[in-house]
């Protein structure tokens, strides 16, 4: 379970205060696959990074039960001068996973081939996303944070990614950011809409998607 208690995040941009998250209080239940919806720039990635512990909220608290993944698809945490395999070893040690087992899984799943042993600085964005997804799927988290990662790659890789994610969902929850409505319907049962810094939680995914569409329509009309 993840509990947000009056969580805010603000940045100063050119001397002005930009409020990205505004006193959010919400509960993300354990074991559920939750869509995190919002327009571009609404703060979805910021919220994921706060949940992962990579960012501190400006105010408020985040209380977490269980182990939460890093934002899968976000490759900024990888050391560019280390190879994919070396980065996998580092993550394995960080989360107490078996290094050899994780590297074997990543090698098989990511389809990076010889690139797995080359510096991450030589990777394309898609290769980094494959590495990030493979490492995360190889570690048993209680909640997976997914940021558009299953949109990367060809149809066969996307199908394989969804299959392994579905297997992990049997014993874990997820918070999923995706612009693909069909994918959201396929893997999520409820949703939360981030709009103008506030978060609205919906127990029904269709209600969440309808709210999200209304937000997008309002933006177009404006």
C-alpha atoms as one frame of an Amber mdcrd trajectory, in Angstrom:
protein
   0.000   0.000   0.000   1.137   3.538  -0.790  -0.314   6.468   1.138   0.159
  10.083   0.071  -0.475  12.598   2.816  -0.691  16.220   1.637   2.140  15.708
  -0.854   3.242  18.764  -2.842   6.094  19.333  -5.261   7.110  22.794  -6.423
   9.951  24.124  -8.554  11.236  27.634  -9.060  11.422  28.510 -12.753  12.848
  31.910 -13.702  12.055  33.253 -10.288   8.477  31.990 -10.271   7.067  29.078
  -8.292   5.699  26.224 -10.412   3.369  23.890  -8.501   3.475  20.407 -10.059
   1.736  18.483  -7.258  -0.636  20.344  -4.951  -1.375  18.818  -1.513  -2.234
  15.362  -2.821  -3.755  12.883  -0.371  -4.538   9.439  -1.777  -4.250   5.710
  -1.126  -2.914   3.297  -3.754  -4.120  -0.141  -2.591  -1.778  -3.137  -2.583
  -2.003  -5.724  -5.329  -3.931  -3.587  -7.810  -2.937  -2.407 -11.281  -3.630
   1.330 -11.329  -3.449   3.627 -14.367  -1.893   7.018 -13.655  -3.507   9.351
 -16.190  -2.950  12.993 -17.070  -2.098  15.347 -19.896   1.498  15.846 -20.997
   3.298  17.854 -18.337   0.728  17.082 -15.634   3.417  15.665 -13.327   3.008
  11.909 -13.789   6.748  11.181 -14.008   7.395  13.515 -11.082   4.892  11.588
  -8.977   6.397   8.230  -9.997   9.853   9.420  -8.971   8.536  10.576  -5.604
   6.904   7.178  -5.056  10.194   5.483  -5.959  12.141   7.647  -3.536  14.184
   9.367  -6.229  12.610  12.760  -5.478  11.604  14.307  -2.189   8.232  16.034
  -1.960   8.385  19.730  -1.122   5.815  19.121   1.615   3.850  16.149   2.906
   4.689  12.485   3.453   4.708   9.234   1.482   4.167   6.028   3.466   4.866
   2.728   1.735   4.226  -0.884   2.664   6.361  -3.349   0.728   9.040  -2.791
  -1.895   8.471  -0.379  -4.782  10.443  -0.504  -8.029  12.219   2.377  -9.679
  10.224   3.953 -12.570  10.596   1.319 -15.276  11.422   2.999 -18.554  13.277
   5.816 -16.790  16.955   5.213 -17.629  18.476   8.261 -15.980  19.637   6.187
 -12.999  21.896   3.981 -15.121  25.600   4.822 -15.125  26.413   5.634 -18.773
  30.032   4.425 -18.573  29.056   0.996 -17.224  27.704  -1.785 -19.402  24.121
  -2.982 -19.196  25.328  -6.077 -17.335  27.318  -4.000 -14.843  24.309  -1.778
 -14.211  22.195  -4.903 -13.674  24.711  -6.178 -11.117  24.549  -2.866  -9.276
  20.737  -2.918  -9.144  20.795  -6.555  -7.996  23.062  -5.686  -5.071  20.957
  -2.632  -4.264  17.793  -4.731  -3.913  19.391  -7.887  -2.522  18.816 -10.012
  -5.651  21.107 -12.740  -6.967  23.398 -11.038  -9.507  23.922 -14.020 -11.789
  20.240 -14.929 -11.885  19.286 -11.354 -12.731  21.879 -11.004 -15.495  20.746
 -14.322 -17.007  17.144 -13.098 -17.004  18.088  -9.712 -18.483  20.229 -11.345
 -21.180  17.402 -13.653 -22.207  14.554 -11.168 -22.001  16.023  -7.881 -23.247
  17.297  -9.246 -26.590  20.220  -6.822 -26.357  22.741  -9.493 -27.342  26.349
  -8.293 -27.290  25.167  -4.767 -26.453  24.449  -5.962 -22.908  28.212  -5.846
 -22.331  28.739  -2.434 -23.923  28.481   0.956 -22.142  24.933   2.220 -21.695
  26.064   5.502 -23.267  26.060   3.660 -26.607  22.414   2.557 -26.239  19.458
   4.013 -28.049  16.441   5.135 -26.003  14.669   1.909 -26.885  17.610  -0.233
 -25.750  17.751   1.629 -22.436  14.039   1.044 -21.934  14.457  -2.684 -22.665
  17.290  -2.875 -20.141  15.266  -1.015 -17.516  12.204  -3.207 -18.025  14.176
  -6.456 -18.009  16.046  -5.585 -14.801  12.847  -4.615 -13.005  10.939  -7.711
 -14.135  13.813  -9.854 -12.856  13.384  -8.546  -9.287  10.321  -9.383  -7.145
   8.801  -6.015  -6.235   5.503  -5.536  -4.409   4.612  -2.562  -6.618   5.952
  -1.905 -10.110   6.116   1.661 -11.415   5.810   1.579 -15.198   6.363   4.651
 -17.373   5.399   3.905 -21.016   7.960   1.110 -21.204   5.746  -1.463 -22.938
   5.312   0.974 -25.822   8.972   0.384 -26.736  10.011  -2.165 -29.352   8.242
  -4.132 -32.034   4.961  -5.995 -31.666   6.628  -9.226 -30.554   8.589  -7.489
 -27.797   5.525  -5.588 -26.591   3.582  -8.847 -26.447   6.384 -10.495 -24.463
   6.605  -7.490 -22.120   2.886  -7.579 -21.357   3.034 -11.345 -20.774   5.801
 -11.121 -18.180   4.109  -8.135 -16.565   0.866 -10.108 -16.277   2.808 -12.908
 -14.577   4.256 -10.461 -12.035   0.778  -9.019 -11.405  -0.296 -12.369  -9.929
   1.603 -11.443  -6.762   2.206  -7.686  -7.070   0.550  -4.383  -7.865   1.501
  -1.722 -10.377   1.107   1.957 -11.142   1.118   2.384 -14.910   1.655   5.493
 -17.040   0.682   4.941 -20.673  -0.913   6.953 -23.462  -2.320   3.750 -24.971
  -5.962   3.426 -23.964  -6.203  -0.205 -25.192  -3.199  -1.127 -23.086  -4.633
   0.652 -20.049  -7.886  -1.274 -20.452  -5.947  -4.515 -20.819  -3.724  -4.283
 -17.743  -5.413  -1.842 -15.324  -8.536  -2.224 -13.190  -8.688   1.278 -11.691
  -7.136   4.661 -12.291  -6.025   7.994 -10.902  -6.211  11.250 -12.880  -3.633
  13.968 -12.279  -4.965  17.388 -13.259  -3.636  20.830 -12.301  -1.634  19.353
  -9.456  -4.518  17.417  -7.883  -5.173  13.689  -7.981  -8.577  11.979  -8.297
  -8.752   8.221  -7.659 -11.401   6.066  -9.391 -12.099   2.433  -8.492 -13.387
   1.772 -12.044 -11.004   2.112 -14.989 -13.715   3.329 -17.366 -14.658   6.123
 -14.983 -11.005   7.105 -14.768 -10.641   7.102 -18.549 -13.779   9.208 -18.963
 -12.410  11.738 -16.461  -9.086  11.763 -18.317 -10.799  12.341 -21.675 -12.772
  15.236 -20.183  -9.520  16.811 -18.961  -7.927  16.466 -22.401 -11.027  17.908
 -24.106 -10.998  20.874 -21.761  -7.390  21.552 -22.692  -8.160  21.453 -26.421
 -11.142  23.777 -25.975  -8.994  26.240 -24.064
